[in-house]
GROMACS .gro file of C-alpha atoms in nm:
model
  125
    1MET     CA    1   0.000   0.000   0.000
    2THR     CA    2   0.153   0.322  -0.112
    3GLY     CA    3   0.049   0.682  -0.100
    4TYR     CA    4  -0.040   0.919   0.177
    5LEU     CA    5  -0.292   0.695   0.354
    6GLY     CA    6  -0.106   0.369   0.287
    7SER     CA    7   0.066   0.356   0.624
    8TYR     CA    8  -0.264   0.433   0.800
    9ALA     CA    9  -0.432   0.151   0.608
   10THR     CA   10  -0.156  -0.086   0.715
   11LEU     CA   11  -0.197   0.022   1.076
   12GLY     CA   12  -0.574  -0.017   1.051
   13LEU     CA   13  -0.539  -0.368   0.910
   14LEU     CA   14  -0.296  -0.460   1.188
   15LEU     CA   15  -0.535  -0.328   1.454
   16LEU     CA   16  -0.825  -0.513   1.290
   17ALA     CA   17  -0.623  -0.836   1.286
   18GLY     CA   18  -0.537  -0.789   1.655
   19VAL     CA   19  -0.899  -0.730   1.754
   20LEU     CA   20  -1.010  -1.026   1.541
   21PHE     CA   21  -0.750  -1.246   1.711
   22LEU     CA   22  -0.879  -1.145   2.056
   23VAL     CA   23  -1.241  -1.206   1.957
   24VAL     CA   24  -1.157  -1.552   1.818
   25ALA     CA   25  -0.952  -1.641   2.129
   26PHE     CA   26  -1.224  -1.537   2.373
   27THR     CA   27  -1.493  -1.710   2.166
   28ALA     CA   28  -1.289  -2.031   2.153
   29ASN     CA   29  -1.242  -2.011   2.529
   30ARG     CA   30  -1.615  -1.976   2.586
   31VAL     CA   31  -1.700  -2.260   2.346
   32LEU     CA   32  -1.436  -2.508   2.459
   33ARG     CA   33  -1.451  -2.466   2.836
   34PRO     CA   34  -1.650  -2.707   3.054
   35ALA     CA   35  -2.009  -2.605   3.121
   36ARG     CA   36  -1.974  -2.656   3.496
   37PRO     CA   37  -1.610  -2.628   3.602
   38ALA     CA   38  -1.510  -2.845   3.895
   39ASP     CA   39  -1.469  -2.668   4.226
   40PRO     CA   40  -1.286  -2.912   4.454
   41PRO     CA   41  -1.250  -2.830   4.822
   42GLY     CA   42  -0.959  -2.598   4.892
   43LYS     CA   43  -0.935  -2.466   4.538
   44ARG     CA   44  -0.987  -2.108   4.648
   45ALA     CA   45  -0.764  -2.134   4.958
   46SER     CA   46  -0.439  -1.943   4.996
   47TYR     CA   47  -0.131  -2.123   4.866
   48GLU     CA   48   0.201  -2.112   5.048
   49CYS     CA   49   0.460  -2.315   4.854
   50GLY     CA   50   0.287  -2.649   4.899
   51LEU     CA   51   0.231  -2.608   5.272
   52ASP     CA   52  -0.097  -2.569   5.450
   53PRO     CA   53  -0.181  -2.198   5.480
   54VAL     CA   54  -0.116  -2.041   5.819
   55GLY     CA   55  -0.318  -1.744   5.937
   56GLY     CA   56  -0.536  -1.520   5.726
   57ASP     CA   57  -0.491  -1.416   5.368
   58TRP     CA   58  -0.427  -1.047   5.444
   59ALA     CA   59  -0.099  -0.917   5.577
   60GLN     CA   60   0.018  -0.562   5.621
   61MET     CA   61   0.319  -0.471   5.408
   62GLN     CA   62   0.597  -0.261   5.551
   63ILE     CA   63   0.675   0.061   5.363
   64ARG     CA   64   1.049  -0.007   5.389
   65TYR     CA   65   1.019  -0.272   5.117
   66TYR     CA   66   0.904  -0.003   4.877
   67VAL     CA   67   1.189   0.224   4.985
   68TYR     CA   68   1.445  -0.049   4.919
   69ALA     CA   69   1.289  -0.119   4.580
   70TYR     CA   70   1.296   0.252   4.497
   71LEU     CA   71   1.661   0.282   4.598
   72TYR     CA   72   1.748  -0.025   4.392
   73VAL     CA   73   1.580   0.122   4.084
   74LEU     CA   74   1.754   0.454   4.144
   75PHE     CA   75   2.100   0.300   4.153
   76ALA     CA   76   2.024   0.061   3.867
   77VAL     CA   77   1.939   0.365   3.655
   78GLU     CA   78   2.267   0.521   3.768
   79ALA     CA   79   2.453   0.215   3.641
   80VAL     CA   80   2.266   0.235   3.311
   81PHE     CA   81   2.400   0.589   3.266
   82LEU     CA   82   2.751   0.518   3.395
   83PHE     CA   83   2.844   0.218   3.179
   84PRO     CA   84   2.791   0.376   2.835
   85TRP     CA   85   2.965   0.691   2.956
   86ALA     CA   86   3.265   0.487   3.072
   87VAL     CA   87   3.282   0.297   2.743
   88ILE     CA   88   3.299   0.606   2.519
   89PHE     CA   89   3.497   0.830   2.756
   90ASP     CA   90   3.831   0.766   2.581
   91ARG     CA   91   3.704   0.894   2.245
   92PRO     CA   92   3.812   1.239   2.125
   93GLY     CA   93   3.593   1.525   2.238
   94PHE     CA   94   3.528   1.396   2.589
   95GLY     CA   95   3.733   1.600   2.828
   96LEU     CA   96   3.710   1.770   3.163
   97VAL     CA   97   3.355   1.893   3.097
   98THR     CA   98   3.231   1.535   3.068
   99VAL     CA   99   3.405   1.434   3.389
  100VAL     CA  100   3.250   1.728   3.571
  101GLU     CA  101   2.902   1.643   3.437
  102MET     CA  102   2.933   1.283   3.555
  103ALA     CA  103   3.070   1.398   3.892
  104ILE     CA  104   2.764   1.620   3.937
  105PHE     CA  105   2.536   1.328   3.842
  106VAL     CA  106   2.704   1.089   4.086
  107GLY     CA  107   2.713   1.364   4.350
  108VAL     CA  108   2.337   1.416   4.333
  109LEU     CA  109   2.284   1.042   4.371
  110ALA     CA  110   2.531   1.035   4.660
  111LEU     CA  111   2.336   1.315   4.829
  112GLY     CA  112   2.021   1.106   4.797
  113LEU     CA  113   2.196   0.806   4.951
  114LEU     CA  114   2.337   1.024   5.230
  115TYR     CA  115   1.988   1.160   5.300
  116ALA     CA  116   1.847   0.807   5.319
  117TRP     CA  117   2.131   0.700   5.547
  118ARG     CA  118   2.090   1.001   5.779
  119ARG     CA  119   1.713   0.943   5.808
  120ASN     CA  120   1.781   0.578   5.908
  121ILE     CA  121   1.586   0.455   5.608
  122LEU     CA  122   1.855   0.200   5.527
  123ARG     CA  123   1.847   0.040   5.873
  124TRP     CA  124   1.670  -0.293   5.879
  125THR     CA  125   1.463  -0.339   6.196
   0.00000   0.00000   0.00000
């Protein structure tokens, strides 16, 4: 398909094929499933690695898990920026300005880590 609207027609056909695929999949699921699915005892019970469940199915989550996950993502993103910079640093045109920029970047991240350390966020209780 060529012309001005050719790419839109291709996109429209792709979207139509995707919707058609979903409709066929859901229809096949409805047609092929059992009329009355079995519901054995314990099917809807909590599952704990093959052991009998202990206690209720609701537990309060500590906020520190989210803080650790956030800090991990923060420093993983730092590594994503540091590695390519370190690989191309020896090429011509990268001089003192580039080192200063990366020092500022690492310094801001270090300030964030220092803040978390001073607020005792990193202490596991």
